Coordinates of C-alpha atoms in Angstrom, one line a residue:
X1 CA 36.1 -105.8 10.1
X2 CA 36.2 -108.6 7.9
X3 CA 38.5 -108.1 4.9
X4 CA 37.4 -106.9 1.5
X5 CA 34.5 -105.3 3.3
X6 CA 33.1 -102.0 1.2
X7 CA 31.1 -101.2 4.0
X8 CA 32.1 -98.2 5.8
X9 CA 32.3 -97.8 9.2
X10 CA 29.9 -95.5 11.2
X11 CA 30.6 -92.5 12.7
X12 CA 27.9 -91.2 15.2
X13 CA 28.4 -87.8 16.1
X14 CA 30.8 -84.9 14.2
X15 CA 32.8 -83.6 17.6
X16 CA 36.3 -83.6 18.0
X17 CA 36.2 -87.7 19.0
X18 CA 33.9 -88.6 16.2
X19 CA 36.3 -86.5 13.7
X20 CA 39.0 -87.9 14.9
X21 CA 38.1 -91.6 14.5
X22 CA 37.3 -90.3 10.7
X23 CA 40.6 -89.3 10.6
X24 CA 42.3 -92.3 11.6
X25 CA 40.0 -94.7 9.6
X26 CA 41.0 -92.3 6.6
X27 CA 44.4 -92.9 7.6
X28 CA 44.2 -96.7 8.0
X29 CA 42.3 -96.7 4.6
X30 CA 39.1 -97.6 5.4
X31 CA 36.0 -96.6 4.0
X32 CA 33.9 -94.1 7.2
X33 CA 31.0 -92.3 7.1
X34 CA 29.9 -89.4 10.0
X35 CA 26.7 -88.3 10.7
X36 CA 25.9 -85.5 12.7
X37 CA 22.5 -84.4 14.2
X38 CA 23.2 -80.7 13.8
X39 CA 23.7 -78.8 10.8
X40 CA 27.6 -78.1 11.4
X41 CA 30.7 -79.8 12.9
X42 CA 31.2 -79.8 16.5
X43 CA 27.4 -78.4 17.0
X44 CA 27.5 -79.3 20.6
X45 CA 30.6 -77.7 21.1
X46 CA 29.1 -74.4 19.5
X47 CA 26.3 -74.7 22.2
X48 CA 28.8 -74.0 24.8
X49 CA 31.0 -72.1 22.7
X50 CA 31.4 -68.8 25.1
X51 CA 33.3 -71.2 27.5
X52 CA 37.2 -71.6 27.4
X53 CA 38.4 -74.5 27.7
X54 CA 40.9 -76.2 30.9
X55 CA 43.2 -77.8 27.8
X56 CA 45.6 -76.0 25.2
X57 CA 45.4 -76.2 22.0
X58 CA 48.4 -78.5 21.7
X59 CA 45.9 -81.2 24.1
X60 CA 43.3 -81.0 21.7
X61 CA 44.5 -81.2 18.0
X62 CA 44.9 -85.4 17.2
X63 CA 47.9 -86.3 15.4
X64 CA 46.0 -88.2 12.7
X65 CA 43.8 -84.8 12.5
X66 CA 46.3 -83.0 11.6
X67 CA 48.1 -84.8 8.9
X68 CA 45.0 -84.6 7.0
X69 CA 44.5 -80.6 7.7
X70 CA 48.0 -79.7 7.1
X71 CA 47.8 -80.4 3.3
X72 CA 45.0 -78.2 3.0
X73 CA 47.2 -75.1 4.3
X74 CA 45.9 -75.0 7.7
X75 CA 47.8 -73.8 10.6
X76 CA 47.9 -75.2 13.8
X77 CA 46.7 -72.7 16.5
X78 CA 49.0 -71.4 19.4
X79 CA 49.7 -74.8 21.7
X80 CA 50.3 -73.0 24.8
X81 CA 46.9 -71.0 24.9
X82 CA 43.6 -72.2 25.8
X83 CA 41.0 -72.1 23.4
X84 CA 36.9 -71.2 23.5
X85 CA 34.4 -74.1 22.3
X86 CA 33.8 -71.3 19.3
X87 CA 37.3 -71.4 18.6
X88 CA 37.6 -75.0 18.5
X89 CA 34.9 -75.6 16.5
X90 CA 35.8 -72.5 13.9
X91 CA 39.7 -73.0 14.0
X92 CA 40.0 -76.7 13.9
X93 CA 36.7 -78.5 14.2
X94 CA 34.7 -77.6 11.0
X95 CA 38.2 -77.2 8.7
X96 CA 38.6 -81.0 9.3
X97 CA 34.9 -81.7 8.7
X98 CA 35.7 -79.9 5.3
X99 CA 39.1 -81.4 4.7
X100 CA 37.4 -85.2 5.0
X101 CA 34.4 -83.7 2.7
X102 CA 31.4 -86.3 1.8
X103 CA 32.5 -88.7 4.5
X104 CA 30.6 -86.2 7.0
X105 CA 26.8 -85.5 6.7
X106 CA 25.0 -83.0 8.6
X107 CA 21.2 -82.7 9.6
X108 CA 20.9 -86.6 10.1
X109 CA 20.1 -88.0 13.5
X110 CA 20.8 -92.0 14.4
X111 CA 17.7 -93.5 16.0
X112 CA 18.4 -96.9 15.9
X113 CA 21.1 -99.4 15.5
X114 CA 20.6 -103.1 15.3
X115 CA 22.1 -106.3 13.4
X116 CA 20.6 -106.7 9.9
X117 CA 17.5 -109.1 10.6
X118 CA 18.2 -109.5 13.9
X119 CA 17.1 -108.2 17.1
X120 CA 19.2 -108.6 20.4
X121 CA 17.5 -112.3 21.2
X122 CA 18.5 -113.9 17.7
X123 CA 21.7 -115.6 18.1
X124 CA 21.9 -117.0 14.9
X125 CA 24.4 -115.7 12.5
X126 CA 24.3 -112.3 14.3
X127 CA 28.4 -112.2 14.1
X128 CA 28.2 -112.3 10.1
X129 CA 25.5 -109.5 9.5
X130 CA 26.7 -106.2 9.0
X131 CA 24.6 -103.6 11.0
X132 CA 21.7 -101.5 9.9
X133 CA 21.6 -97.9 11.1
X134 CA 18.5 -96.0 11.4
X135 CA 18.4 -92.4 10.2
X136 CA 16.0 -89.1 10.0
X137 CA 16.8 -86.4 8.5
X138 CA 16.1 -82.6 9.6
X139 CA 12.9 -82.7 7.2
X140 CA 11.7 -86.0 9.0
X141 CA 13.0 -88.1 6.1
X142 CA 13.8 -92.0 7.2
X143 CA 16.2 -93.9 5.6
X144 CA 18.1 -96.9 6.7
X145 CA 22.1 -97.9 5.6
X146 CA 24.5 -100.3 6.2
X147 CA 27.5 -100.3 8.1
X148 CA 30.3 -102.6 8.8
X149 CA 31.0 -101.3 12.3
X150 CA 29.7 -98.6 14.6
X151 CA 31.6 -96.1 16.8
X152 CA 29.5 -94.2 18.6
X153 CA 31.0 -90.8 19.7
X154 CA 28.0 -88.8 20.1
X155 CA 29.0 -87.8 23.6
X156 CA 26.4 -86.8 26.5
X157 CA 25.6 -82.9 26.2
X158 CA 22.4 -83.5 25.5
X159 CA 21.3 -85.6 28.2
X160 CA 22.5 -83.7 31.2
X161 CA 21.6 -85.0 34.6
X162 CA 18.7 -83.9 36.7
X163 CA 18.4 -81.7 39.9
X164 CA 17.5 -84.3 42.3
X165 CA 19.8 -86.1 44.6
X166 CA 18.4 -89.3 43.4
X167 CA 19.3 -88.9 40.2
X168 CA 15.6 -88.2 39.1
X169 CA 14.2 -84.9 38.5
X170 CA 13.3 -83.1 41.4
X171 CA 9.4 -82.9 42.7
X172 CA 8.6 -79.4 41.1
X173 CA 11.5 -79.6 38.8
X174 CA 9.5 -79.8 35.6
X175 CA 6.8 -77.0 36.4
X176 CA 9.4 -75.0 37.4
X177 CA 11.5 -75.6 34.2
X178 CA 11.2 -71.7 32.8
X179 CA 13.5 -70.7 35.7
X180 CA 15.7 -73.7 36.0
X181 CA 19.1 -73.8 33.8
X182 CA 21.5 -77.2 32.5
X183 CA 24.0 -75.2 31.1
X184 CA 27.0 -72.6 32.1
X185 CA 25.4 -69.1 31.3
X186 CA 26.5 -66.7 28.6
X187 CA 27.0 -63.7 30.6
X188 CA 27.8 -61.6 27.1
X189 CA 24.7 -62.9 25.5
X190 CA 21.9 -59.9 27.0
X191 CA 19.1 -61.4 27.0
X192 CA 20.8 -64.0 29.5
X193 CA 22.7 -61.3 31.6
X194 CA 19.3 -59.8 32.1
X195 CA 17.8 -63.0 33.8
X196 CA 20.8 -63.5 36.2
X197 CA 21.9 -59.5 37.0
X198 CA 20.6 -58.4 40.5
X199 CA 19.3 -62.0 41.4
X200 CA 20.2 -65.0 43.6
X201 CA 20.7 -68.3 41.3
X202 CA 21.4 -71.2 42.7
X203 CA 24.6 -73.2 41.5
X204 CA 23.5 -76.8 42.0
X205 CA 27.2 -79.3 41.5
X206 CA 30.8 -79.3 42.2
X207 CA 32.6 -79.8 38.8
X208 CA 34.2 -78.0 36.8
X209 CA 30.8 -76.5 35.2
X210 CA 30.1 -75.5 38.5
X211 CA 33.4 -73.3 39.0
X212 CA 32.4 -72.1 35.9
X213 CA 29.0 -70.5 36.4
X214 CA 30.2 -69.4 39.9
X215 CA 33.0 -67.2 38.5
X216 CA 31.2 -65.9 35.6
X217 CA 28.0 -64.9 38.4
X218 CA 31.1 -63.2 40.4
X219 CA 32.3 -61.2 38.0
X220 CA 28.3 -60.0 37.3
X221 CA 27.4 -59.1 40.8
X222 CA 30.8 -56.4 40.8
X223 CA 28.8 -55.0 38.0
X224 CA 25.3 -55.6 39.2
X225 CA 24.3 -55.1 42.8
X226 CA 22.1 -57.6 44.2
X227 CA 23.3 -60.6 42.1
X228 CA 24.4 -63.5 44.4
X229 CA 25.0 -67.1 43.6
X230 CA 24.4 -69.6 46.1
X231 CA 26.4 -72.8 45.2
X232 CA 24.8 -76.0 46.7
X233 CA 27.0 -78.9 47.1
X234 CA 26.0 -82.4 47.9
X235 CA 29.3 -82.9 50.4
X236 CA 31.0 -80.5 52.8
X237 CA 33.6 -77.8 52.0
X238 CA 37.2 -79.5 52.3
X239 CA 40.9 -79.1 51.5
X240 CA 40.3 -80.8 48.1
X241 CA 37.0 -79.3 47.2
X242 CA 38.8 -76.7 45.0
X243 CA 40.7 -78.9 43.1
X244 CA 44.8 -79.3 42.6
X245 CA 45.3 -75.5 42.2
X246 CA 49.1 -75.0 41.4
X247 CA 49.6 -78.7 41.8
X248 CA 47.5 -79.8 38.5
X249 CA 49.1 -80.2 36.2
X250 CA 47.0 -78.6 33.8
X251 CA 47.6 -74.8 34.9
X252 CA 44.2 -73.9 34.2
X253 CA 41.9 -76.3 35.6
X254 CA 43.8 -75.8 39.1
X255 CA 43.4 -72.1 38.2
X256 CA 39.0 -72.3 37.6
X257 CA 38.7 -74.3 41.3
X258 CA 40.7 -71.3 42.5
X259 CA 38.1 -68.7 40.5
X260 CA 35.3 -70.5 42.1
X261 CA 36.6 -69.8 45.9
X262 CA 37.3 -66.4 45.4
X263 CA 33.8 -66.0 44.3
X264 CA 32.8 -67.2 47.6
X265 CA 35.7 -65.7 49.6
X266 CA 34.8 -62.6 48.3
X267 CA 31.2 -62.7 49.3
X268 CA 29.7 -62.7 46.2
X269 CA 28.7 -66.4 46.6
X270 CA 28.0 -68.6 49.7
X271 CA 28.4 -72.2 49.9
X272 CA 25.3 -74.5 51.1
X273 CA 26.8 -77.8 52.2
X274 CA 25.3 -80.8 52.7
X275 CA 22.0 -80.2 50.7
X276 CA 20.6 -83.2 48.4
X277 CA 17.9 -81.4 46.5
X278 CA 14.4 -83.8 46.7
X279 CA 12.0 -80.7 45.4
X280 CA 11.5 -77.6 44.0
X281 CA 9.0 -75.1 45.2
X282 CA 7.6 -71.3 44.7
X283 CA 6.6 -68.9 47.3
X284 CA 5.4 -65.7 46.2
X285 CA 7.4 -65.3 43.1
X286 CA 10.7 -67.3 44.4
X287 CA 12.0 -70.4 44.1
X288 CA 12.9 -72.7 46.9
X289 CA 15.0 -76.2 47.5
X290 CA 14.1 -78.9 49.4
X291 CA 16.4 -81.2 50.7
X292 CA 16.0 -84.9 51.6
X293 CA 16.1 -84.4 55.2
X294 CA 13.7 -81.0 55.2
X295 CA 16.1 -78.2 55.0
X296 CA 15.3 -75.4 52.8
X297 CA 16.9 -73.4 50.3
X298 CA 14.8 -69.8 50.3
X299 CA 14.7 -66.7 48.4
X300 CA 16.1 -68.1 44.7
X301 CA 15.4 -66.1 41.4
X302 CA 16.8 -68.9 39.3
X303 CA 18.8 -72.3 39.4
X304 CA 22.1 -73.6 37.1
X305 CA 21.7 -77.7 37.5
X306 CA 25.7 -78.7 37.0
X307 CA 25.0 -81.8 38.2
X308 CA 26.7 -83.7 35.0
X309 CA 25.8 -85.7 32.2
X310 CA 24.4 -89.1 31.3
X311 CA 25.1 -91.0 28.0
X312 CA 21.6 -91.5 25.9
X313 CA 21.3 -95.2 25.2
X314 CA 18.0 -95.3 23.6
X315 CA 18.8 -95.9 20.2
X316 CA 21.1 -98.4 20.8
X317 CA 18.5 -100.7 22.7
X318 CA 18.9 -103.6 19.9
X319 CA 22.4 -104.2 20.6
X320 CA 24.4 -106.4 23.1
X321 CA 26.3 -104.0 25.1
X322 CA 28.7 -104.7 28.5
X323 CA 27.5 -101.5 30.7
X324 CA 28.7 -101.1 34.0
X325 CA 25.3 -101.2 36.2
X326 CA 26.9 -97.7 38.1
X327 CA 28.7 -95.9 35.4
X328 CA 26.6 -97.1 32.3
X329 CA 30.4 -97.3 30.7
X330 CA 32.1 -100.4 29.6
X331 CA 32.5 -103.0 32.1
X332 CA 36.6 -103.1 31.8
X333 CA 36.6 -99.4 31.4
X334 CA 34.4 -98.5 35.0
X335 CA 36.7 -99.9 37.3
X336 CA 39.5 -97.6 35.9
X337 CA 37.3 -93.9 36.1
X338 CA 34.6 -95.2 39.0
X339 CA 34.7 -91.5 41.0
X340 CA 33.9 -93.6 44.0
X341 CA 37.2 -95.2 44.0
X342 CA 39.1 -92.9 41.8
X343 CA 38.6 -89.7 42.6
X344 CA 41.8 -87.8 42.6
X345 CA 44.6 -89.2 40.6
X346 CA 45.4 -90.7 37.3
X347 CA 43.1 -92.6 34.7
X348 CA 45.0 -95.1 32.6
X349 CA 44.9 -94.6 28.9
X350 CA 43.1 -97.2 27.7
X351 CA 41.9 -98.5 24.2
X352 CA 39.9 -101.2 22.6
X353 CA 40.4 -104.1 25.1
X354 CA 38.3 -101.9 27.8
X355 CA 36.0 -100.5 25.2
X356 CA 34.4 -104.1 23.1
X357 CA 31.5 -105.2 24.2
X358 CA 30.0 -108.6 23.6
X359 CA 28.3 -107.5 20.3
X360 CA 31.5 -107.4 18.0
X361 CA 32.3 -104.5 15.8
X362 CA 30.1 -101.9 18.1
X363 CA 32.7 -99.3 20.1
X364 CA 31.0 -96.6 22.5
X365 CA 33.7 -94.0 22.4
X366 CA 34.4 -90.3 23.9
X367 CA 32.7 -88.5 26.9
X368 CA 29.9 -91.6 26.1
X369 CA 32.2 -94.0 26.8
X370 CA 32.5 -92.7 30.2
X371 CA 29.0 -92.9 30.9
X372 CA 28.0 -90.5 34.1
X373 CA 31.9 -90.6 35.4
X374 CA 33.6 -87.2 35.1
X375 CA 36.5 -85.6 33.9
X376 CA 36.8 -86.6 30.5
X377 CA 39.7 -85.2 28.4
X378 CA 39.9 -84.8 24.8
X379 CA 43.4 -86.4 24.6
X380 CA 41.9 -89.5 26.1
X381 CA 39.2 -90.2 23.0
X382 CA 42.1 -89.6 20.7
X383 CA 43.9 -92.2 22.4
X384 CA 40.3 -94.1 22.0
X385 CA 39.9 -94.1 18.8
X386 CA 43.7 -94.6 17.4
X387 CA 43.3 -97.5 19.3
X388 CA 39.8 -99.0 17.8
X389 CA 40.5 -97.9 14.7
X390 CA 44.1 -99.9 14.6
X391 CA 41.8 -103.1 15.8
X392 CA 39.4 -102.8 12.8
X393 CA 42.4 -102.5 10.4
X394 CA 43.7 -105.8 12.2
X395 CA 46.7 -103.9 13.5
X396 CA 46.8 -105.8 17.0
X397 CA 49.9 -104.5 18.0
X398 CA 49.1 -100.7 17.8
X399 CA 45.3 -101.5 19.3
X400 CA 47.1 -102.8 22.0
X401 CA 49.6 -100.2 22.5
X402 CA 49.3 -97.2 24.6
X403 CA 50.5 -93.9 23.5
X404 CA 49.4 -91.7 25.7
X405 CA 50.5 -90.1 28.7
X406 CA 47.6 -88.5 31.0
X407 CA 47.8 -85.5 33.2
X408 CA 46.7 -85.6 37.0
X409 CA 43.5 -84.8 38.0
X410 CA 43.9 -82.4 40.5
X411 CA 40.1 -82.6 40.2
X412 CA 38.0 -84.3 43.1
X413 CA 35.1 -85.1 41.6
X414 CA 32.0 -87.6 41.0
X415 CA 28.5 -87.8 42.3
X416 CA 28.7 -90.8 43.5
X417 CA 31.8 -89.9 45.9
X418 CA 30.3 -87.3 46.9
X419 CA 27.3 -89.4 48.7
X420 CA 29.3 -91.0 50.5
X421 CA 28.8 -90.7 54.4
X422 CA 31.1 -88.5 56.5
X423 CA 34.4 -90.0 56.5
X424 CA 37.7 -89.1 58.9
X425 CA 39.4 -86.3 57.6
X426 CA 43.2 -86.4 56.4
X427 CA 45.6 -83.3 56.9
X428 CA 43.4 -81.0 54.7
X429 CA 40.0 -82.0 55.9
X430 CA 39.5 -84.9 54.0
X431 CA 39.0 -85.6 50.3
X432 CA 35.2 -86.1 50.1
X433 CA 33.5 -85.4 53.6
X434 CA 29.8 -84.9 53.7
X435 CA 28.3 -82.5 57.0
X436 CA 25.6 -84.1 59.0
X437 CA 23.1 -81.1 58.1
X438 CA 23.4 -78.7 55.2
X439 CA 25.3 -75.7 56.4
X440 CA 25.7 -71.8 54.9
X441 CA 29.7 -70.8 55.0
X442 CA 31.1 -68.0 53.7
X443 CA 34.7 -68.1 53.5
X444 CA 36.7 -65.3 54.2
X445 CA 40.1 -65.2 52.9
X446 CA 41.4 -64.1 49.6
X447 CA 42.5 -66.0 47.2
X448 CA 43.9 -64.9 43.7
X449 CA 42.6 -67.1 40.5
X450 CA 45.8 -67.4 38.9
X451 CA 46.3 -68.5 35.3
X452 CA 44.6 -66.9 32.6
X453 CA 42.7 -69.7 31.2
X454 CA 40.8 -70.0 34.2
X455 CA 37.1 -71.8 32.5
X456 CA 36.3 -75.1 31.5
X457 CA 34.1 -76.4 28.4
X458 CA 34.7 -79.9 29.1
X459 CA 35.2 -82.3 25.9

């Protein structure tokens, strides 16, 4: 930012990374402003807010967060337990929405970003015009501002991936859409337990979402007879398919990969292998999946696509941004979470030297900045955004420093990877091996879950 600037910097998006860049340009002293699409903080977050998260509460509070809340009398949260997206968003999310006050605004929706007077093709003077930010309110009000720089943190839930192996929607997809699910079910909620009790869902992916849904349908069919989940997976079942169990080193992510096998262990889910879904059809009254190479998938009720997310990059179309052509994340930033080279391990903390692009001032930050990778942690767009925000104050030094220490994986996981042809297995069947034709298994021995925060609501 140049100096003397009284423009603010934009905010897109009032979610934990989007708050917590507020709080840090508060911090630095410089002038933000956060808009949010839905009418409270963390709206996203609410919309999956029956799931518990794999991260404590000490992983998901930012330092910079706090030492504007703590003033206003809050109270940090137990760090060793695992919160719910409700409770993140009630206990910690909306309190530092209200502690930052008129620099968040609800109800307002970006739908474009560009240079002032300039479109992506003008050169000219484009480095010396602030940006002009597109707005329309809930009523369908348009207004335009100003901003000095953008950081957009407006994440990918809303834009989750499709069925089809292709990564387009499966033929039959859409006219089928009244019986075909993108998010983990709310097995409390009744009106949803009454579409999935007695019935056979599909569990299309093999995240942590995936787990998720799988272990929640488990639990309903010991209360419901005839409720089975059949959980379609792209690659074969594998020493690693699970996740690190008791070698993650977050407890409860190992513990949900461990939840998901019992479910099929136990019988109350079997694992279809090998399937890449290319259509969707209906046979009197059920659903059935096609695969690319003609197998079928008979007999389905309903379907749970887990099959990730993908940033939306529409309203950024006027801008000059460096996306990898896989990930659709920052060039310097792919190479480090590409889940076809880095499946299981670390990521590197990482800051604003992978995440410029060649338009200056304009960050993409939080689950967006990872484009369609997975396994995004909270911790890692605090990191983000200390970072980014140092830069804009002209603190180089702490941009450029990293203070943060990541927690492995454990997690195999990617879409990408799991394309992949059949490769040699290791000592535990191989990280990622695919079968040469989609195969039913039922495992059959037991497992115990483990930990008690045994869900994931991803960040």
């Amino acid at each position: 930012m140049s100096e003397g600037s009284d423009l603010p910097v934009l905010v897109i998006g009032a979610g934990p990374v989007g708050l917590a860049a507020a709080a840090h340009l508060a911090g630095r002293g410089l002038p933000a402003l956060v808009l949010e699409a839905g009418p409270a903080a963390g709206s996203a977050v609410r919309e999956w807010g029956h799931v518990r998260l794999f991260s404590t509460w000490s992983e998901l509070v930012d330092p910079a967060a706090e030492e504007i809340l703590t003033p206003t009398g809050w109270t940090r949260p137990d760090g060793a337990t695992c919160p719910t997206g409700a409770d993140w968003a009630e206990l910690y999310l909306q309190p530092l929405a209200d502690a930052l006050g008129d620099k968040v605004r609800y109800n307002t929706r970006v739908t474009g970003v560009a240079r002032a007077g300039r479109d992506r093709v003008v050169d000219s003077g484009r480095d010396t015009e602030p940006f002009t930010v597109h707005l329309t309110s809930a009523d369908g009000a348009e207004e335009r501002i100003t901003a000095a720089a953008v950081v957009d943190a407006s994440g990918t839930w809303s834009t989750p991936s499709p069925l089809g192996a292709d990564g387009l929607p499966a033929i039959g997809e859409k006219t089928h859409a009244a019986r075909i699910s993108y998010r983990v079910p709310d097995l409390k909620d009744p009106a949803v337990r009454a579409r999935y009790a007695g019935r056979r869902t599909a569990v299309v992916g093999s995240g942590a979402s995936a787990f998720t849904a799988l272990a929640a349908l488990a639990d309903l069919a010991k209360q419901e007879s005839g409720t089975h989940a059949v959980w379609v997976l792209r690659r074969g079942i594998t020493g690693s398919t699970f996740g690190g169990g008791s070698a993650d080193q977050l407890p409860a992510r190992g513990a949900l990969g461990q939840a998901a096998k019992a479910a099929v262990e136990s019988g109350h889910a079997s694992a279809l292998t090998g399937f890449r879904t290319a259509a969707v059809e209906e046979t009197g009254g059920k659903l059935g999946l096609v695969s690319e190479d003609g197998h079928r998938a008979e007999d389905l009720d309903e379907v749970i696509v887990l099959t990730g997310l993908r940033p939306d990059l529409s309203f950024l179309g006027e801008l000059r941004l460096g996306l990898d052509e896989r990930l659709q994340a920052p060039t310097a930033l792919a190479p480090l979470i590409d889940p076809n080279q880095h499946s299981c391990g670390t990521v590197y903390p990482h800051g604003v030297n992978e995440l410029s692009h060649p338009e200056q001032g304009v960050h993409l930050v939080g689950m967006k900045s990872y484009g369609r990778a997975p396994t995004f942690l909270a911790m890692t767009g605090y990191e983000q955004v200390r970072s980014i925000t140092a830069h804009l104050a002209g603190d180089h030094e702490a941009a450029t420093r990293v203070e943060l220490t990541l927690p492995e994986t454990g997690v195999c996981g990617g879409a990408g990877l799991f394309d992949e042809p059949a490769a040699p297995a290791d000592a535990d069947g191989g990280c990622c091996s695919t079968p040469a034709a989609p195969q039913l298994i039922t495992l059959t021995v037991g497992s115990d879950s483990g930990a008690s925060c045994s869900t994931n609501g991803g960040c």
